[in-house]
CSV table of C-alpha atoms and ligand atoms in Angstrom, one decimal:
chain,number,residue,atom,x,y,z
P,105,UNK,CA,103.3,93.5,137.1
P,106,UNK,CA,106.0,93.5,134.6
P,107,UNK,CA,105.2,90.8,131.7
P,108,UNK,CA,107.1,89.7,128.9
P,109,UNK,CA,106.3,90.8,124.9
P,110,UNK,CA,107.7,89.2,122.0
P,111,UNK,CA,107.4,91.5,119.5
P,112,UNK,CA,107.6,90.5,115.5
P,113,UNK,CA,108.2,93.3,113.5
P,114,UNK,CA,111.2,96.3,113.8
P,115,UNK,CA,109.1,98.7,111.6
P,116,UNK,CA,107.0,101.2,113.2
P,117,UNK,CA,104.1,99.5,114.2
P,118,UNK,CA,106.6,97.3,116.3
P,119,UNK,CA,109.5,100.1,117.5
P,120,UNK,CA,106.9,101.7,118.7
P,121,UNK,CA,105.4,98.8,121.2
P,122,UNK,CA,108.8,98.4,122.0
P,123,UNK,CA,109.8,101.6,123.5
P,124,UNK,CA,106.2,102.4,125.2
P,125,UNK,CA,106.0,99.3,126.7
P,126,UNK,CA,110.0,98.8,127.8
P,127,UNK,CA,109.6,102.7,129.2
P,128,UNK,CA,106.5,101.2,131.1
P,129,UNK,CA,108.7,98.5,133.0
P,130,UNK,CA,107.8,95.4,130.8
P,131,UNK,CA,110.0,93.2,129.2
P,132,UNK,CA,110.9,93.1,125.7
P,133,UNK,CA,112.2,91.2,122.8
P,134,UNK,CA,112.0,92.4,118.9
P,135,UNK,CA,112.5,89.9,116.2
P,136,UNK,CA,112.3,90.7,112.5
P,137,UNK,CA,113.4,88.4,109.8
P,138,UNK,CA,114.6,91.4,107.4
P,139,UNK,CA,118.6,91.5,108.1
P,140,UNK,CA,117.9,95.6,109.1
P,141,UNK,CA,115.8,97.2,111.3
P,142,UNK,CA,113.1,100.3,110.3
P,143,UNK,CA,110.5,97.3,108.0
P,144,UNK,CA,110.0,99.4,104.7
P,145,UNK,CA,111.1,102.3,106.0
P,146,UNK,CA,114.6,101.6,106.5
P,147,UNK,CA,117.4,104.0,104.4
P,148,UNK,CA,120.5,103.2,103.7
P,149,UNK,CA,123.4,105.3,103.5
P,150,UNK,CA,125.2,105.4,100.2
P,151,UNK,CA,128.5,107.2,100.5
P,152,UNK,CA,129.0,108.0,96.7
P,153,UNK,CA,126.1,110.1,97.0
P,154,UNK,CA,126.3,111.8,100.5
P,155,UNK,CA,122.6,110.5,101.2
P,156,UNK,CA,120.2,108.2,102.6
P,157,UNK,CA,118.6,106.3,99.5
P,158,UNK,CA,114.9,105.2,101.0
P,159,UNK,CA,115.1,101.3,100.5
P,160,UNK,CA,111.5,100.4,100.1
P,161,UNK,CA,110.2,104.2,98.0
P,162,UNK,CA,110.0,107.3,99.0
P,163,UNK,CA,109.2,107.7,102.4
P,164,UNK,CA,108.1,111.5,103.4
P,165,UNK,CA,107.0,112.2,107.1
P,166,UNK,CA,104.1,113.9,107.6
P,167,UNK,CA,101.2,114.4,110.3
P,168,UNK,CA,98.9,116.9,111.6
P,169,UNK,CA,99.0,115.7,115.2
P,170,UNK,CA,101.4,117.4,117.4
P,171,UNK,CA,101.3,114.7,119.6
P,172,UNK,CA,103.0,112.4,116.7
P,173,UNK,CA,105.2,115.2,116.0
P,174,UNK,CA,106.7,115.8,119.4
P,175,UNK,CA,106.6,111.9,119.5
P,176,UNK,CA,108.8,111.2,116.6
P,177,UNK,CA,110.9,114.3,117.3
P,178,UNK,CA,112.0,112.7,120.2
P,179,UNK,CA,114.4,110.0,118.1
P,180,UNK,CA,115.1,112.8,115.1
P,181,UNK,CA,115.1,116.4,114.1
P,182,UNK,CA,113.9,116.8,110.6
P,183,UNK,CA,114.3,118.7,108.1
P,184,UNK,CA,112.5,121.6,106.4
P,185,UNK,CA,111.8,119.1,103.0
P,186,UNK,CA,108.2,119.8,101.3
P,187,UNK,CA,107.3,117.1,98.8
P,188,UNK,CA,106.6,119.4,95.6
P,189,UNK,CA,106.4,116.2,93.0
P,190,UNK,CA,107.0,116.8,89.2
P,191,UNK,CA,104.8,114.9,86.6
P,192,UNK,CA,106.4,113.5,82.9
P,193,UNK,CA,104.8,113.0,80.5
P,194,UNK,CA,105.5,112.7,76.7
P,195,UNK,CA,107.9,115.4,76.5
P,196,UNK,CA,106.4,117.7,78.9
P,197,UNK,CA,106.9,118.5,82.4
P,198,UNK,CA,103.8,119.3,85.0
P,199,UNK,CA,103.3,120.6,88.8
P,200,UNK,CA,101.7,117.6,91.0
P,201,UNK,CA,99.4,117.2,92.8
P,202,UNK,CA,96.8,119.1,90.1
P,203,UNK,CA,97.2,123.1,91.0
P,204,UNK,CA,96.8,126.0,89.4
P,205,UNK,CA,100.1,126.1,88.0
P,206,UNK,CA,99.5,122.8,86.4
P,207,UNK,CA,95.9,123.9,85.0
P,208,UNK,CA,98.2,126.7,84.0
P,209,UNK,CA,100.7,124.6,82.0
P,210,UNK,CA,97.6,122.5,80.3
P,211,UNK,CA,95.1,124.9,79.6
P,212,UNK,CA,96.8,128.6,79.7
P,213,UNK,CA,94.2,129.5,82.8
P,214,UNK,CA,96.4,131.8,85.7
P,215,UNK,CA,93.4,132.9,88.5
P,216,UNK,CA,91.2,130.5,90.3
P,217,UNK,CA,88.1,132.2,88.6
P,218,UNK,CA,89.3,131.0,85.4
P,219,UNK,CA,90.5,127.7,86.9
P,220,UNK,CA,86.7,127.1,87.7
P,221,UNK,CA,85.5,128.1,84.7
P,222,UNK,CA,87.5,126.2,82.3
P,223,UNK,CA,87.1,122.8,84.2
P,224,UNK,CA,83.1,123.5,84.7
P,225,UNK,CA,83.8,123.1,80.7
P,226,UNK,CA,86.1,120.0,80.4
P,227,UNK,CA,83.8,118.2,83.3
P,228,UNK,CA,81.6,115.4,81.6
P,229,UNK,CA,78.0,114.9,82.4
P,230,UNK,CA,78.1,111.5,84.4
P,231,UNK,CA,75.8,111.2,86.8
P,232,UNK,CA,77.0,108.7,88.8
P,233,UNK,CA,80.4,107.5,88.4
P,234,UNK,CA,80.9,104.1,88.9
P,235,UNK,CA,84.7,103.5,88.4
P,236,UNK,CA,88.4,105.8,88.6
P,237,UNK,CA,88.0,106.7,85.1
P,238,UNK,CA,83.9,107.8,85.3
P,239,UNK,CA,84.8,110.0,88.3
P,240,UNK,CA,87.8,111.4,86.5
P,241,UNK,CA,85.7,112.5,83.9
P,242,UNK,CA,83.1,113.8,85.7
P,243,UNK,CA,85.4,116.0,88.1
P,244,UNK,CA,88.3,117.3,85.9
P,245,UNK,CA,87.8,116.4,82.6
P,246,UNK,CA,89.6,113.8,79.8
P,247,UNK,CA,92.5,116.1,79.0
P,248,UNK,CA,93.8,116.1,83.1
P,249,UNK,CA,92.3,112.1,83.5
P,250,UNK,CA,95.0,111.2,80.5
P,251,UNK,CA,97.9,113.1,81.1
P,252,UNK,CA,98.0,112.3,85.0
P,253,UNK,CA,95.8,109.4,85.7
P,254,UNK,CA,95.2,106.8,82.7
P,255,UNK,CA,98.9,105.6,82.2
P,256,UNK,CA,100.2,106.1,85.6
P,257,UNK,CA,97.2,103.9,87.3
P,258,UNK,CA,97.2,101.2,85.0
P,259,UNK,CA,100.7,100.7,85.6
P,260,UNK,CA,100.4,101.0,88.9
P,261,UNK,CA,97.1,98.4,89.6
P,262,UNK,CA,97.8,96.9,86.0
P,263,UNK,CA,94.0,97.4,85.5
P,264,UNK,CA,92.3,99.5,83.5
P,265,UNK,CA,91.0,103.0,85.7
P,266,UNK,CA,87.3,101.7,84.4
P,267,UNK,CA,88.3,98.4,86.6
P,268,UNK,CA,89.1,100.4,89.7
P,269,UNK,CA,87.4,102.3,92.8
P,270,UNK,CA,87.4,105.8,92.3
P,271,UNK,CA,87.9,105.6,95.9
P,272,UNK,CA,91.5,105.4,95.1
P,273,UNK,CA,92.4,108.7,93.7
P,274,UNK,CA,90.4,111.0,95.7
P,275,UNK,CA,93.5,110.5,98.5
P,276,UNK,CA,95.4,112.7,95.7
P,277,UNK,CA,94.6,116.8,96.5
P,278,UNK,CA,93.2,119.2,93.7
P,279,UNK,CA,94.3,123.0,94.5
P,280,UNK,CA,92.8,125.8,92.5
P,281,UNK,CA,95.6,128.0,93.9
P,282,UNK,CA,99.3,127.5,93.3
P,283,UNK,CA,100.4,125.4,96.6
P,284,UNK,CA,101.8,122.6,94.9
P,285,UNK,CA,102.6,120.9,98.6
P,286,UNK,CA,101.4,117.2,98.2
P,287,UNK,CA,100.6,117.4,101.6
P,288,UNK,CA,98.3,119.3,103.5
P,289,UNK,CA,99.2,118.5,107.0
P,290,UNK,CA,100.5,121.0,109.6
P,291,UNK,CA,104.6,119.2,109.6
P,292,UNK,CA,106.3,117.8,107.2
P,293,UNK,CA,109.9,116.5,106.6
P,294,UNK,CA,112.8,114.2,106.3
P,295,UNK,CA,114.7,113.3,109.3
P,296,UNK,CA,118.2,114.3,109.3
P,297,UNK,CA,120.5,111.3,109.3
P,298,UNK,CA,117.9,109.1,107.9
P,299,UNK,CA,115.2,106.6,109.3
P,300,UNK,CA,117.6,104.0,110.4
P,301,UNK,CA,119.0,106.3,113.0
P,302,UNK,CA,114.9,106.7,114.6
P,303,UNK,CA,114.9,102.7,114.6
P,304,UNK,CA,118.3,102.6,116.5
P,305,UNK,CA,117.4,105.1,118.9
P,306,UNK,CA,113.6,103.7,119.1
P,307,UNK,CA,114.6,100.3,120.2
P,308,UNK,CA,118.0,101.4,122.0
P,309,UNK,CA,118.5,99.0,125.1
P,310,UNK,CA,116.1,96.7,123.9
P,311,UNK,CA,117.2,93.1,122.9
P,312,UNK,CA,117.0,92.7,119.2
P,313,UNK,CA,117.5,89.6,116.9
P,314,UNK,CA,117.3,90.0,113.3
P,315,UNK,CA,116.8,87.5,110.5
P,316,UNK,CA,114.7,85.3,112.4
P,317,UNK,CA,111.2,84.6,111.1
P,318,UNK,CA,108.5,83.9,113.8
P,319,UNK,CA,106.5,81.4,111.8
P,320,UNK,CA,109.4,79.1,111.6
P,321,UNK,CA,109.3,78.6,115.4
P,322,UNK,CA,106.0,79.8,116.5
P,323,UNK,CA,104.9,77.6,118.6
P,324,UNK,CA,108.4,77.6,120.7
P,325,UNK,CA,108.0,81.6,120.8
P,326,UNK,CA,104.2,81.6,121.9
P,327,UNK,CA,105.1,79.6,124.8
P,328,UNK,CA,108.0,81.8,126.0
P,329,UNK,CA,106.1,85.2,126.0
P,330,UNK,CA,102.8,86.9,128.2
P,331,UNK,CA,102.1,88.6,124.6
P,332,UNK,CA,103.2,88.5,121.3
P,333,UNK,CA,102.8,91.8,119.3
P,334,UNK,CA,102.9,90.3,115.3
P,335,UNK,CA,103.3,92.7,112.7
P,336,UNK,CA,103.7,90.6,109.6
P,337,UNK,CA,101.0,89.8,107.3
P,338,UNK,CA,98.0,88.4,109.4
P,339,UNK,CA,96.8,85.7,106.9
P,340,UNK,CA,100.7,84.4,107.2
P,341,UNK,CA,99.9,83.7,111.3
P,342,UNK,CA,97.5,81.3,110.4
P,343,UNK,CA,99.3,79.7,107.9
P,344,UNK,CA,97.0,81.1,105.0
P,345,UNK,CA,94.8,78.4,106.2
P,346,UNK,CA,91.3,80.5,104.1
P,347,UNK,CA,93.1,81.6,101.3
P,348,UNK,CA,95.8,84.8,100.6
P,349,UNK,CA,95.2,88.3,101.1
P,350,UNK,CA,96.0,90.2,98.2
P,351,UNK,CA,99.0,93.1,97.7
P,352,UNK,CA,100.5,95.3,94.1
P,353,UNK,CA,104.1,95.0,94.9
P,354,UNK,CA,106.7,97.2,93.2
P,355,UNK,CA,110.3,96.8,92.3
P,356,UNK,CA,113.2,99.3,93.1
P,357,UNK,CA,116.2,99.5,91.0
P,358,UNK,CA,118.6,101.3,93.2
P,359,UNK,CA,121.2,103.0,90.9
P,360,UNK,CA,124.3,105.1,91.6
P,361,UNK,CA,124.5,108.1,88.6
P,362,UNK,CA,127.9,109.7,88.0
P,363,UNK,CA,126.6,113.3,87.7
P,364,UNK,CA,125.5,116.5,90.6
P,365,UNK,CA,122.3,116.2,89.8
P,366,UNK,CA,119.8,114.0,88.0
P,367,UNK,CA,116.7,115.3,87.6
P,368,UNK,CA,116.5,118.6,89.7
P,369,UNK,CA,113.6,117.2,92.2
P,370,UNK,CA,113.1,114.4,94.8
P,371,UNK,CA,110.5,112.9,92.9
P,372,UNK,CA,109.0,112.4,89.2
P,373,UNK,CA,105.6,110.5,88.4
P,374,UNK,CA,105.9,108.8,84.8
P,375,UNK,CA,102.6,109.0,83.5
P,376,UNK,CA,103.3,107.9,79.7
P,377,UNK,CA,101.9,104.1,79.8
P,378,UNK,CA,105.0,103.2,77.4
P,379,UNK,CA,107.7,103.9,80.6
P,380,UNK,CA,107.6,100.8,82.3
P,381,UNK,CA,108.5,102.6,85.6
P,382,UNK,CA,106.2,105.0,87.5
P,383,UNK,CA,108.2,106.9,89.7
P,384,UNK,CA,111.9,108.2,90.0
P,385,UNK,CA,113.2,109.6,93.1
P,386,UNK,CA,116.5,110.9,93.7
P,387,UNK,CA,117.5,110.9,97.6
P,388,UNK,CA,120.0,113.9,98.1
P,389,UNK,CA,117.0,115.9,97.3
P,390,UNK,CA,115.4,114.9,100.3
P,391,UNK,CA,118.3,115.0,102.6
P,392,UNK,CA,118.6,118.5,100.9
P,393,UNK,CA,122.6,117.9,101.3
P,394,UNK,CA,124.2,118.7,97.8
P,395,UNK,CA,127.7,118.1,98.4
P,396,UNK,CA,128.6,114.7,96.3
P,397,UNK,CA,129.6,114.8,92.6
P,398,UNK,CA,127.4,111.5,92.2
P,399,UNK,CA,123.8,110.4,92.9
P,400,UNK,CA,121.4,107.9,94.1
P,401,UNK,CA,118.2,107.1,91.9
P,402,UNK,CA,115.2,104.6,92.2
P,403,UNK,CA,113.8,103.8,89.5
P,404,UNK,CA,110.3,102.2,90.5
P,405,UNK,CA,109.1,99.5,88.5
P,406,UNK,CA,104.6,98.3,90.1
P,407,UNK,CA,105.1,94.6,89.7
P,408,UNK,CA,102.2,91.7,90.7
P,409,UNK,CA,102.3,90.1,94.3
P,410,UNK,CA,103.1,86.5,95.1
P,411,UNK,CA,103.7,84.7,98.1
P,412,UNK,CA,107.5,86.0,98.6
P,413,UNK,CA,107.6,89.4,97.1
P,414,UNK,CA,106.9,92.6,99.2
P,415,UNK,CA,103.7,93.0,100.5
P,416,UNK,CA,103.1,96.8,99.2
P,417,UNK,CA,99.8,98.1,98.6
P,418,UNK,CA,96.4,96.0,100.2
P,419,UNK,CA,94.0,95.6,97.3
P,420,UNK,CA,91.4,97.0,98.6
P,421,UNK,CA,88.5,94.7,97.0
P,422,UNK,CA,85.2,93.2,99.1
P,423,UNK,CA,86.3,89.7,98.5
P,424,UNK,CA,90.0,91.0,100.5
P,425,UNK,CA,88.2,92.8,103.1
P,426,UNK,CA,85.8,89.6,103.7
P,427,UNK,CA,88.6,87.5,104.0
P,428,UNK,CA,90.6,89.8,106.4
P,429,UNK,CA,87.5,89.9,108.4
P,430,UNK,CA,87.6,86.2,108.5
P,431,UNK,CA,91.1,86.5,110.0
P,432,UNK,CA,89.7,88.8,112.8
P,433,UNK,CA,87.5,86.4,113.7
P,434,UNK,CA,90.3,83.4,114.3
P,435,UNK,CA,92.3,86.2,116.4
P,436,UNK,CA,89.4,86.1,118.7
P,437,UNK,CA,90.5,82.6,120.2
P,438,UNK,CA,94.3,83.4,121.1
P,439,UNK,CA,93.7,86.8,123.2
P,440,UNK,CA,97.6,87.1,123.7
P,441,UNK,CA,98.5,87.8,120.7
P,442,UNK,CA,98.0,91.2,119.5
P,443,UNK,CA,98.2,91.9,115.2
P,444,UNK,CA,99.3,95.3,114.4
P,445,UNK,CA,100.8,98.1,111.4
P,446,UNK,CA,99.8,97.7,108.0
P,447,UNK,CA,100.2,94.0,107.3
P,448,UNK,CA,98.6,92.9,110.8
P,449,UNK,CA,95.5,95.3,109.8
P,450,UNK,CA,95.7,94.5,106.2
P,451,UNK,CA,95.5,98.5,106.1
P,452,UNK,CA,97.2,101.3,104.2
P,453,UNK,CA,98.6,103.3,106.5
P,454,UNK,CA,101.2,106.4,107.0
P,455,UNK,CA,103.7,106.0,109.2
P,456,UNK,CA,102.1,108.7,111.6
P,457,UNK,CA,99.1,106.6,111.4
P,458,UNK,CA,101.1,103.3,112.0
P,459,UNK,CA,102.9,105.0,115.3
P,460,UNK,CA,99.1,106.4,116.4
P,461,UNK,CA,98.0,103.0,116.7
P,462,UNK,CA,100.7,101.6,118.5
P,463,UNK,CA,100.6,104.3,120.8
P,464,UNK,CA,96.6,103.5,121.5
P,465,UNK,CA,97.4,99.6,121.4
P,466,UNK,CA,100.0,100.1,124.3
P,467,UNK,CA,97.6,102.3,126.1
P,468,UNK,CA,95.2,98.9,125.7
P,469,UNK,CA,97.8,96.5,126.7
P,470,UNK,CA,99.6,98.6,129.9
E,591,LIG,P1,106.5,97.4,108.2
E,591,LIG,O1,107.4,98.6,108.0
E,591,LIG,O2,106.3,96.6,106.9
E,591,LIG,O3,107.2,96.4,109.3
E,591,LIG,C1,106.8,95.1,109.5
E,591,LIG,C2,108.0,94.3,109.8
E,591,LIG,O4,107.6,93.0,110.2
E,591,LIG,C3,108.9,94.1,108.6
E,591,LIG,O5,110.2,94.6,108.9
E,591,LIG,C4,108.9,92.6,108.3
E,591,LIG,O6,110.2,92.1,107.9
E,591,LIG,C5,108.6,92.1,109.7
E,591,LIG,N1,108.0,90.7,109.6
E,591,LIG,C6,106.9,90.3,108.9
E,591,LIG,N2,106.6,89.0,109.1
E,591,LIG,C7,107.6,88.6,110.0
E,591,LIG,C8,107.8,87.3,110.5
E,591,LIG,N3,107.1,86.2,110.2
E,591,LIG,N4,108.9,87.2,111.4
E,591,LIG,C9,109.7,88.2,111.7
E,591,LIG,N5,109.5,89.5,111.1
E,591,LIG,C10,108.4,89.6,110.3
E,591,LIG,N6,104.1,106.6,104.8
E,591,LIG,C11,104.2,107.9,105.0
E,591,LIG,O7,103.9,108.4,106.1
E,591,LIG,N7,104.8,108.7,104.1
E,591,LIG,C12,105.2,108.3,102.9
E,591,LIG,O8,105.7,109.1,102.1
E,591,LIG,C13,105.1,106.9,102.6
E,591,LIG,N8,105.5,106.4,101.5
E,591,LIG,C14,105.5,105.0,101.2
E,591,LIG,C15,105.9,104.6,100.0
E,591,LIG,C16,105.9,103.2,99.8
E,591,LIG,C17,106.4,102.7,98.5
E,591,LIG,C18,105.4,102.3,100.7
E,591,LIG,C19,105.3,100.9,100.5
E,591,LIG,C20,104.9,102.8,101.9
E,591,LIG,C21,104.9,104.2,102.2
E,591,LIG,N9,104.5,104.7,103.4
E,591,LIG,C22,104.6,106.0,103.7
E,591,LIG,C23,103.9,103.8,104.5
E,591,LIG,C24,104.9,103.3,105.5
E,591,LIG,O9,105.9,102.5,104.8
E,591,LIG,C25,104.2,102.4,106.5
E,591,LIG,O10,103.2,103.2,107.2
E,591,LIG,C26,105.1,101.8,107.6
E,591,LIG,O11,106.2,101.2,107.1
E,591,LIG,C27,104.3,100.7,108.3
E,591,LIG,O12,105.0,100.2,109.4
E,591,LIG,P2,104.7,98.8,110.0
E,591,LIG,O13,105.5,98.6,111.2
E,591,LIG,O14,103.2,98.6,110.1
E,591,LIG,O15,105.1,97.8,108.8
């Protein structure tokens, strides 16, 4: 029986619910109270520059499942872009993620064997590492932990790496060969024309209404809809009514350079802790189109989450994980609504992973 779905949200998490479940005969009806469509990972088209600046950071897809390839490559081609990053730092320039070429550049090692044996020597003897900067110390040594990890960290979490999980570097890959590909899945690209254009075709046919925030009618909506699908921030459904979930924002400053060619790459981490940005990225590299004489920067500025900023990275804490928890429990009592993507989940996740879940939620709910 066909039922109706109100679905909050025209990022992934959502787009995705929307086309499975309209494909399987429902009815529905996205909101988001953005004015665009695509959540964070909307682009925008900037003429000057022949290219698709990346609104909310750089967004690189990526996935080892050929099911969420085929999916996705249903609503884009991509193309053949492989995120190589470059590191600055003081007045040096390194390969990232950590390779041999960058062990290369810092210590003068060039084979694997040497590789090994030179960071057996800069490893510190900590038996346990209790923080970022112990496990740093005790897998690559101080020289690698202070030109890649010190600076950059403590502007990103504006703590101190002793204050933080190590959990949260180990995400970033060490190579003791010369593959400097940040990622190690199976595909990887940028879709041609942008994300935008995957949004519009996602949700094609499906009605849409934009700038319209569901918590300033909820009750109305509830009562209109079989299932709601929400995809904001979960602790915003209930009205924060046990306390905030916590987020690191950052802050983009989009700017339009009159020359070819700014820095030579799609993206640069700024490691020194005196840059007050920690990333650059310039987006004709990843639509790998070089045909305007000007070009589109970000400059990306970490900044400290209020109520009102963009919700960017989940802090990652037991007190936050308690109190999502807490949330999950108050979902229990209103089984039509569903809470989705990386702010329903309070979750980091990739946009493969985000369209993974909505594809096994719409399984749940069809
Ligand atoms: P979102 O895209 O956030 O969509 C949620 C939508 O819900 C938003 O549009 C919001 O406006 C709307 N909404 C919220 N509350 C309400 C409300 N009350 N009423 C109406 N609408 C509401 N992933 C990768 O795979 N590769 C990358 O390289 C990558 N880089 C990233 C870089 C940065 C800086 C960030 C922040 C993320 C990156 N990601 C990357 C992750 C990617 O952005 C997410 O996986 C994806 O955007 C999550 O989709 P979503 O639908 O869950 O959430």
């Amino acid at each position: 029986m066909s039922k109706k779905f109100l679905i909050v949200g025209a990022g992934f998490y959502g787009a995705t619910c929307a086309r499975e479940l309209t494909d399987a005969g429902h009815q529905c009806m996205v909101i988001d109270k953005r004015e665009h469509i695509g959540g964070n990972c909307f682009t925008r088209y900037v003429e000057e520059a022949d290219c698709h600046e990346h609104h909310y950071g750089a967004h690189i897809f990526h996935t080892n499942s050929q099911r969420i390839w085929d999916y996705v490559n249903r609503f884009a081609s991509f193309n053949h872009y492989v995120n190589r990053v470059k590191v600055s730092h003081r007045e040096n320039i390194y390969s990232f993620p950590i390779n041999l070429f960058t062990l290369y550049q810092v210590f003068g090692v060039k084979t694997p064997q040497e590789a090994v044996a030179c960071l057996e020597e800069k490893k510190e003897r900590i038996e346990e590492p209790k923080n970022m900067e112990e496990w740093c110390l005790a897998n690559v040594g101080r020289e690698i932990y202070e030109i890649f990890i010190e600076g950059y960290s403590t502007k990103q979490w504006a703590k101190h790496p002793r204050e933080l999980p190590a959990s949260i570097i180990k995400r970033v890959p060490m190579r003791l060969n010369f593959d400097d590909n940040y990622f190690n899945d199976r595909f990887q690209g940028i879709p041609i024309g942008g994300y935008t254009s995957i949004f519009e075709k996602m949700l094609h046919g499906i009605p849409l209404e934009l700038k319209v925030d569901f918590l300033q009618d909820r009750d109305a909506l509830l009562g209109k809809f079989d299932h709601v699908i929400f995809t904001g921030p979960i602790d915003s459904f209930f009205d924060y009514s046990l306390g905030h979930l916590e987020y690191r924002s950052l802050r983009f400053d989009h700017q339009l350079i009159s020359c070819p060619d700014y820095q030579g790459n799609a993206v640069f981490n700024h490691t020194d802790s005196e840059v007050p940005f920690t990333r650059t990225y310039e987006h004709k590299h990843f639509d790998m189109k070089y045909t305007a004489d000007q070009t589109a920067v970000t400059f990306e500025y970490p900044q400290d989450w209020k109520p009102g900023k963009i919700e960017i990275y989940p802090v990652n804490t037991e007190e936050n994980q308690n109190l999502y928890d807490q949330y999950r429990e108050l979902t229990k009592a209103i089984p039509t609504v569903s809470f989705g993507g990386r702010l329903g989940q309070y979750r980091y996740y990739d946009m493969h992973q985000v369209i993974g879940s909505a594809l096994e939620k719409v399984r749940t709910l069809v």
